[in-house]
Short mmCIF file of the C-alpha atoms (twelve columns), coordinates in Angstrom:
data_MODEL
# 
_entry.id   MODEL 
# 
loop_
_atom_site.group_PDB 
_atom_site.id 
_atom_site.type_symbol 
_atom_site.label_atom_id 
_atom_site.label_alt_id 
_atom_site.label_comp_id 
_atom_site.label_asym_id 
_atom_site.label_seq_id 
_atom_site.Cartn_x 
_atom_site.Cartn_y 
_atom_site.Cartn_z 
_atom_site.pdbx_PDB_model_num 
ATOM 1   C CA . MET A 1   -6.792  -1.603  -26.376 1 
ATOM 2   C CA . SER A 2   -8.424  -3.254  -23.336 1 
ATOM 3   C CA . SER A 3   -6.487  -3.962  -20.138 1 
ATOM 4   C CA . THR A 4   -6.803  -7.696  -20.729 1 
ATOM 5   C CA . THR A 5   -4.813  -7.454  -23.983 1 
ATOM 6   C CA . ILE A 6   -1.940  -5.349  -22.642 1 
ATOM 7   C CA . GLU A 7   1.043   -7.630  -22.170 1 
ATOM 8   C CA . LYS A 8   2.369   -5.754  -19.134 1 
ATOM 9   C CA . PRO A 9   -0.625  -3.970  -17.544 1 
ATOM 10  C CA . LEU A 10  0.766   -3.305  -14.048 1 
ATOM 11  C CA . SER A 11  2.178   -0.080  -12.606 1 
ATOM 12  C CA . VAL A 12  4.131   -0.557  -9.377  1 
ATOM 13  C CA . VAL A 13  4.405   2.397   -6.995  1 
ATOM 14  C CA . ILE A 14  7.351   2.236   -4.575  1 
ATOM 15  C CA . PRO A 15  7.533   4.855   -1.813  1 
ATOM 16  C CA . ALA A 16  11.144  5.112   -0.629  1 
ATOM 17  C CA . TYR A 17  12.833  6.863   2.264   1 
ATOM 18  C CA . ASN A 18  16.471  6.069   3.112   1 
ATOM 19  C CA . GLU A 19  16.372  2.641   1.440   1 
ATOM 20  C CA . GLU A 20  19.796  2.602   -0.255  1 
ATOM 21  C CA . LYS A 21  20.529  -0.912  1.058   1 
ATOM 22  C CA . THR A 22  17.540  -2.588  -0.567  1 
ATOM 23  C CA . VAL A 23  15.959  -0.378  -3.234  1 
ATOM 24  C CA . ALA A 24  18.032  -1.663  -6.169  1 
ATOM 25  C CA . GLN A 25  17.274  -5.274  -5.271  1 
ATOM 26  C CA . VAL A 26  13.570  -4.493  -4.896  1 
ATOM 27  C CA . ILE A 27  13.414  -2.779  -8.292  1 
ATOM 28  C CA . ASP A 28  15.245  -5.697  -9.898  1 
ATOM 29  C CA . SER A 29  12.769  -8.162  -8.344  1 
ATOM 30  C CA . VAL A 30  9.809   -6.060  -9.451  1 
ATOM 31  C CA . LEU A 31  11.061  -5.787  -13.036 1 
ATOM 32  C CA . SER A 32  11.447  -9.563  -13.237 1 
ATOM 33  C CA . VAL A 33  7.675   -10.036 -12.869 1 
ATOM 34  C CA . PRO A 34  6.109   -10.466 -16.348 1 
ATOM 35  C CA . LEU A 35  3.014   -8.364  -15.489 1 
ATOM 36  C CA . VAL A 36  5.042   -5.253  -14.648 1 
ATOM 37  C CA . GLY A 37  5.206   -2.563  -17.320 1 
ATOM 38  C CA . GLU A 38  5.984   0.476   -15.197 1 
ATOM 39  C CA . VAL A 39  7.846   1.108   -11.929 1 
ATOM 40  C CA . ILE A 40  7.382   4.467   -10.219 1 
ATOM 41  C CA . VAL A 41  9.723   5.129   -7.313  1 
ATOM 42  C CA . VAL A 42  8.840   8.155   -5.184  1 
ATOM 43  C CA . ASP A 43  11.860  9.256   -3.190  1 
ATOM 44  C CA . ASP A 44  10.490  11.056  -0.138  1 
ATOM 45  C CA . CYS A 45  13.510  13.331  0.397   1 
ATOM 46  C CA . SER A 46  15.907  10.575  1.437   1 
ATOM 47  C CA . ARG A 47  19.112  11.616  3.181   1 
ATOM 48  C CA . ASP A 48  21.114  8.699   1.802   1 
ATOM 49  C CA . ARG A 49  21.903  7.517   -1.765  1 
ATOM 50  C CA . THR A 50  18.401  6.176   -2.519  1 
ATOM 51  C CA . SER A 51  17.661  8.828   -5.142  1 
ATOM 52  C CA . ASN A 52  21.018  8.416   -6.909  1 
ATOM 53  C CA . ILE A 53  20.633  4.643   -7.051  1 
ATOM 54  C CA . VAL A 54  17.133  4.832   -8.518  1 
ATOM 55  C CA . GLN A 55  18.110  7.524   -11.014 1 
ATOM 56  C CA . ALA A 56  20.949  5.372   -12.310 1 
ATOM 57  C CA . ILE A 57  18.519  2.500   -12.849 1 
ATOM 58  C CA . ALA A 58  15.977  4.810   -14.531 1 
ATOM 59  C CA . ASP A 59  18.653  6.148   -16.885 1 
ATOM 60  C CA . SER A 60  19.198  2.642   -18.227 1 
ATOM 61  C CA . ASN A 61  15.602  1.382   -18.145 1 
ATOM 62  C CA . ASP A 62  12.657  3.322   -19.570 1 
ATOM 63  C CA . SER A 63  10.222  1.290   -17.461 1 
ATOM 64  C CA . VAL A 64  11.536  2.898   -14.269 1 
ATOM 65  C CA . LYS A 65  10.573  6.451   -13.276 1 
ATOM 66  C CA . LEU A 66  11.919  8.459   -10.352 1 
ATOM 67  C CA . LEU A 67  9.769   11.126  -8.711  1 
ATOM 68  C CA . ARG A 68  11.171  13.197  -5.853  1 
ATOM 69  C CA . HIS A 69  9.806   15.104  -2.886  1 
ATOM 70  C CA . GLU A 70  11.921  18.065  -1.850  1 
ATOM 71  C CA . VAL A 71  10.563  17.785  1.712   1 
ATOM 72  C CA . ASN A 72  9.966   14.536  3.610   1 
ATOM 73  C CA . GLN A 73  6.216   14.031  3.909   1 
ATOM 74  C CA . GLY A 74  5.569   10.345  4.566   1 
ATOM 75  C CA . LYS A 75  4.340   7.177   2.883   1 
ATOM 76  C CA . GLY A 76  0.834   8.447   2.159   1 
ATOM 77  C CA . ALA A 77  2.170   11.538  0.405   1 
ATOM 78  C CA . ALA A 78  4.586   9.420   -1.639  1 
ATOM 79  C CA . LEU A 79  1.765   7.107   -2.691  1 
ATOM 80  C CA . ARG A 80  -0.410  10.073  -3.628  1 
ATOM 81  C CA . THR A 81  2.362   11.283  -5.959  1 
ATOM 82  C CA . GLY A 82  3.009   7.810   -7.360  1 
ATOM 83  C CA . PHE A 83  -0.628  6.950   -8.023  1 
ATOM 84  C CA . GLN A 84  -1.160  10.128  -9.998  1 
ATOM 85  C CA . GLY A 85  1.881   9.293   -12.126 1 
ATOM 86  C CA . ALA A 86  0.681   5.784   -13.003 1 
ATOM 87  C CA . THR A 87  -0.399  5.165   -16.606 1 
ATOM 88  C CA . LEU A 88  -1.238  1.445   -16.832 1 
ATOM 89  C CA . PRO A 89  -4.598  -0.250  -16.096 1 
ATOM 90  C CA . PHE A 90  -3.663  -1.693  -12.696 1 
ATOM 91  C CA . VAL A 91  -1.624  -0.292  -9.817  1 
ATOM 92  C CA . ILE A 92  -0.020  -2.035  -6.830  1 
ATOM 93  C CA . VAL A 93  2.018   -0.762  -3.879  1 
ATOM 94  C CA . GLN A 94  5.470   -2.216  -3.172  1 
ATOM 95  C CA . ASP A 95  7.586   -1.109  -0.219  1 
ATOM 96  C CA . ALA A 96  11.264  -0.424  -0.889  1 
ATOM 97  C CA . ASP A 97  12.426  -3.092  1.537   1 
ATOM 98  C CA . LEU A 98  12.357  -6.881  1.300   1 
ATOM 99  C CA . GLU A 99  9.319   -7.640  3.491   1 
ATOM 100 C CA . TYR A 100 7.034   -8.570  0.564   1 
ATOM 101 C CA . ASP A 101 7.857   -10.731 -2.451  1 
ATOM 102 C CA . PRO A 102 7.068   -9.163  -5.881  1 
ATOM 103 C CA . ASN A 103 6.842   -12.665 -7.351  1 
ATOM 104 C CA . GLU A 104 3.423   -12.787 -5.697  1 
ATOM 105 C CA . PHE A 105 2.077   -9.832  -7.717  1 
ATOM 106 C CA . PRO A 106 0.093   -12.212 -9.976  1 
ATOM 107 C CA . LEU A 107 -1.786  -13.541 -6.935  1 
ATOM 108 C CA . VAL A 108 -2.931  -10.036 -5.997  1 
ATOM 109 C CA . VAL A 109 -3.503  -8.619  -9.470  1 
ATOM 110 C CA . GLN A 110 -5.169  -11.541 -11.262 1 
ATOM 111 C CA . PRO A 111 -8.594  -10.957 -9.646  1 
ATOM 112 C CA . LEU A 112 -8.458  -7.409  -11.051 1 
ATOM 113 C CA . ILE A 113 -7.454  -8.632  -14.499 1 
ATOM 114 C CA . ASN A 114 -10.311 -11.154 -14.390 1 
ATOM 115 C CA . GLY A 115 -12.744 -8.360  -13.574 1 
ATOM 116 C CA . ASP A 116 -13.713 -9.962  -10.266 1 
ATOM 117 C CA . CYS A 117 -13.001 -6.884  -8.139  1 
ATOM 118 C CA . ASP A 118 -11.948 -3.234  -8.101  1 
ATOM 119 C CA . VAL A 119 -9.441  -3.576  -5.241  1 
ATOM 120 C CA . CYS A 120 -7.465  -6.574  -3.998  1 
ATOM 121 C CA . TYR A 121 -5.564  -6.852  -0.697  1 
ATOM 122 C CA . GLY A 122 -2.700  -9.265  -0.132  1 
ATOM 123 C CA . SER A 123 -3.252  -10.605 3.379   1 
ATOM 124 C CA . ARG A 124 -0.430  -11.795 5.625   1 
ATOM 125 C CA . TYR A 125 -2.886  -13.676 7.853   1 
ATOM 126 C CA . LEU A 126 -4.872  -15.910 5.496   1 
ATOM 127 C CA . ARG A 127 -2.182  -18.555 5.131   1 
ATOM 128 C CA . ASP A 128 -1.902  -21.574 7.447   1 
ATOM 129 C CA . ASN A 129 1.060   -23.259 5.750   1 
ATOM 130 C CA . PRO A 130 4.653   -22.614 6.949   1 
ATOM 131 C CA . ARG A 131 5.570   -18.926 7.291   1 
ATOM 132 C CA . ARG A 132 8.119   -16.819 9.079   1 
ATOM 133 C CA . VAL A 133 7.150   -16.297 12.718  1 
ATOM 134 C CA . LEU A 134 5.991   -12.714 13.268  1 
ATOM 135 C CA . ARG A 135 6.470   -10.431 16.259  1 
ATOM 136 C CA . PHE A 136 3.597   -11.011 18.686  1 
ATOM 137 C CA . TRP A 137 2.758   -7.425  19.657  1 
ATOM 138 C CA . HIS A 138 3.213   -6.084  16.143  1 
ATOM 139 C CA . THR A 139 0.839   -8.772  14.870  1 
ATOM 140 C CA . MET A 140 -1.678  -8.123  17.653  1 
ATOM 141 C CA . GLY A 141 -1.524  -4.404  16.911  1 
ATOM 142 C CA . ASN A 142 -2.234  -5.006  13.228  1 
ATOM 143 C CA . ARG A 143 -5.115  -7.330  14.029  1 
ATOM 144 C CA . PHE A 144 -6.571  -4.858  16.521  1 
ATOM 145 C CA . LEU A 145 -6.485  -2.060  13.943  1 
ATOM 146 C CA . THR A 146 -7.979  -4.359  11.300  1 
ATOM 147 C CA . THR A 147 -10.805 -5.413  13.630  1 
ATOM 148 C CA . LEU A 148 -11.536 -1.812  14.587  1 
ATOM 149 C CA . SER A 149 -11.535 -0.807  10.934  1 
ATOM 150 C CA . ASN A 150 -13.900 -3.661  10.070  1 
ATOM 151 C CA . MET A 151 -16.316 -2.609  12.799  1 
ATOM 152 C CA . VAL A 152 -16.429 0.949   11.473  1 
ATOM 153 C CA . THR A 153 -16.433 0.247   7.713   1 
ATOM 154 C CA . ASP A 154 -18.490 -2.993  7.754   1 
ATOM 155 C CA . LEU A 155 -15.855 -4.612  5.533   1 
ATOM 156 C CA . TYR A 156 -14.480 -7.954  6.713   1 
ATOM 157 C CA . VAL A 157 -10.818 -7.939  5.721   1 
ATOM 158 C CA . THR A 158 -8.120  -9.870  7.550   1 
ATOM 159 C CA . ASP A 159 -5.230  -7.428  7.012   1 
ATOM 160 C CA . MET A 160 -6.141  -3.762  6.648   1 
ATOM 161 C CA . GLU A 161 -2.518  -2.689  7.232   1 
ATOM 162 C CA . THR A 162 -1.016  -4.782  4.437   1 
ATOM 163 C CA . CYS A 163 1.338   -3.112  1.972   1 
ATOM 164 C CA . TYR A 164 0.012   -5.145  -0.956  1 
ATOM 165 C CA . LYS A 165 -3.027  -3.231  -2.110  1 
ATOM 166 C CA . ALA A 166 -3.832  -3.384  -5.829  1 
ATOM 167 C CA . PHE A 167 -6.346  -1.205  -7.651  1 
ATOM 168 C CA . ARG A 168 -7.829  -0.536  -11.020 1 
ATOM 169 C CA . ARG A 169 -6.009  2.662   -11.960 1 
ATOM 170 C CA . GLU A 170 -9.112  4.774   -12.481 1 
ATOM 171 C CA . VAL A 171 -10.338 3.737   -9.028  1 
ATOM 172 C CA . ILE A 172 -7.270  4.834   -7.074  1 
ATOM 173 C CA . GLN A 173 -6.759  7.988   -9.138  1 
ATOM 174 C CA . ASN A 174 -10.284 9.105   -8.293  1 
ATOM 175 C CA . ILE A 175 -9.880  8.727   -4.539  1 
ATOM 176 C CA . GLU A 176 -8.424  11.749  -2.759  1 
ATOM 177 C CA . ILE A 177 -5.616  10.684  -0.405  1 
ATOM 178 C CA . GLU A 178 -5.342  13.094  2.503   1 
ATOM 179 C CA . GLU A 179 -3.052  11.295  4.944   1 
ATOM 180 C CA . ASN A 180 0.683   11.902  4.519   1 
ATOM 181 C CA . ARG A 181 2.010   9.084   6.674   1 
ATOM 182 C CA . PHE A 182 0.850   5.562   7.543   1 
ATOM 183 C CA . GLY A 183 -2.707  6.764   8.092   1 
ATOM 184 C CA . PHE A 184 -3.098  5.988   4.380   1 
ATOM 185 C CA . GLU A 185 -4.036  2.366   5.178   1 
ATOM 186 C CA . PRO A 186 -7.184  3.013   7.263   1 
ATOM 187 C CA . GLU A 187 -8.066  6.047   5.156   1 
ATOM 188 C CA . ILE A 188 -8.063  4.179   1.850   1 
ATOM 189 C CA . THR A 189 -9.931  1.234   3.369   1 
ATOM 190 C CA . ALA A 190 -12.664 3.519   4.695   1 
ATOM 191 C CA . LYS A 191 -12.988 5.347   1.379   1 
ATOM 192 C CA . ILE A 192 -13.139 2.050   -0.517  1 
ATOM 193 C CA . ALA A 193 -15.934 0.918   1.782   1 
ATOM 194 C CA . ARG A 194 -17.849 4.180   1.413   1 
ATOM 195 C CA . ARG A 195 -17.753 3.845   -2.378  1 
ATOM 196 C CA . ARG A 196 -18.997 0.241   -2.146  1 
ATOM 197 C CA . LEU A 197 -16.158 -0.971  -4.339  1 
ATOM 198 C CA . ARG A 198 -15.694 -4.686  -4.893  1 
ATOM 199 C CA . VAL A 199 -12.860 -5.912  -2.650  1 
ATOM 200 C CA . MET A 200 -11.070 -9.261  -2.587  1 
ATOM 201 C CA . GLU A 201 -8.239  -10.713 -0.483  1 
ATOM 202 C CA . VAL A 202 -5.560  -13.256 -1.308  1 
ATOM 203 C CA . ALA A 203 -2.848  -14.803 0.854   1 
ATOM 204 C CA . VAL A 204 0.710   -13.449 0.510   1 
ATOM 205 C CA . SER A 205 4.047   -14.095 2.201   1 
ATOM 206 C CA . TYR A 206 5.675   -11.686 4.624   1 
ATOM 207 C CA . TYR A 207 9.277   -11.392 5.791   1 
ATOM 208 C CA . PRO A 208 9.314   -8.710  8.507   1 
ATOM 209 C CA . ARG A 209 12.349  -6.591  9.242   1 
ATOM 210 C CA . SER A 210 13.206  -5.052  12.606  1 
ATOM 211 C CA . PHE A 211 13.601  -1.400  13.537  1 
ATOM 212 C CA . ASP A 212 17.368  -1.987  13.570  1 
ATOM 213 C CA . GLU A 213 17.070  -3.063  9.928   1 
ATOM 214 C CA . GLY A 214 15.290  0.163   8.995   1 
ATOM 215 C CA . LYS A 215 11.585  -0.310  9.709   1 
ATOM 216 C CA . HIS A 216 9.979   3.155   9.892   1 
ATOM 217 C CA . ILE A 217 6.526   2.671   11.433  1 
ATOM 218 C CA . GLY A 218 6.164   3.266   15.192  1 
ATOM 219 C CA . TRP A 219 3.613   3.410   17.990  1 
ATOM 220 C CA . LYS A 220 2.629   6.979   17.144  1 
ATOM 221 C CA . ASP A 221 1.531   5.738   13.727  1 
ATOM 222 C CA . GLY A 222 -0.684  3.190   15.471  1 
ATOM 223 C CA . VAL A 223 -2.368  5.970   17.445  1 
ATOM 224 C CA . ARG A 224 -2.840  7.956   14.251  1 
ATOM 225 C CA . ALA A 225 -4.321  4.879   12.574  1 
ATOM 226 C CA . ILE A 226 -7.007  4.655   15.263  1 
ATOM 227 C CA . TYR A 227 -7.847  8.321   14.732  1 
ATOM 228 C CA . CYS A 228 -8.011  7.791   10.945  1 
ATOM 229 C CA . ILE A 229 -10.316 4.784   11.307  1 
ATOM 230 C CA . PHE A 230 -12.874 6.954   13.052  1 
ATOM 231 C CA . LYS A 231 -12.193 10.087  10.999  1 
ATOM 232 C CA . TYR A 232 -12.674 8.518   7.574   1 
ATOM 233 C CA . GLY A 233 -14.846 5.545   8.486   1 
ATOM 234 C CA . LEU A 234 -17.300 7.023   10.972  1 
ATOM 235 C CA . TRP A 235 -17.229 10.806  11.304  1 
ATOM 236 C CA . ARG A 236 -17.006 11.483  7.572   1 
ATOM 237 C CA . ARG A 237 -19.762 8.930   6.898   1 
ATOM 238 C CA . ASN A 238 -22.049 10.553  9.455   1 
ATOM 239 C CA . ALA A 239 -21.278 13.999  8.045   1 
ATOM 240 C CA . ASN A 240 -22.268 12.799  4.574   1 
ATOM 241 C CA . VAL A 241 -25.549 11.426  5.921   1 
ATOM 242 C CA . MET A 242 -26.308 14.748  7.598   1 
ATOM 243 C CA . VAL A 243 -25.699 16.640  4.356   1 
ATOM 244 C CA . ILE A 244 -27.958 14.274  2.436   1 
ATOM 245 C CA . ASP A 245 -30.721 14.613  5.038   1 
ATOM 246 C CA . GLN A 246 -30.675 18.376  4.695   1 
# 
């Protein structure tokens, strides 16, 4: 059966760490989207009730799977586990908070279903119509990292750091993910570019939460992102060229 004839062709991977306040609501929102046939929550050794909450949902709904890490490793490691567990034709990332709206999955996934691309990013910066006002320095940091990534990879995306990245399953399962934390974003972008995959962007909404509300990413992750942009986008590319020349 082709992916275009599967009624619910989308696997949703949700990395979760100490998200007991929002994870049930997120799963409920995800399951309400008609495209979704599988929800994989990867609990990254939470210290709160996240795992118990998800397990209770999984016990009553066969579409929900809980995978656990016995040691906290980070978002990239959780995604690596979740991607390998996906079984449906298309895969999208959903954070376990309420910053992104699952009702916009069709916007991000439809280009994949149509066969127009291999990867689709949901950009927070393409939209000019009314939106929630974002934090200035956080936004500038994201745009700086995106610009730097574009310069190194020669891709022109507007939001490299977006959570909403959707893939054809065979594409993401054949890319080795090495970064354990938030370095996943520049790493995957660089590896997509190196493979010359077809990439599209669509506009999505964004409702940012503060650090007081549980946001995990910090300035150290920004520094690591810069390192990863050069590591996977420039140094690895040059190393591959040198091997080929030999």
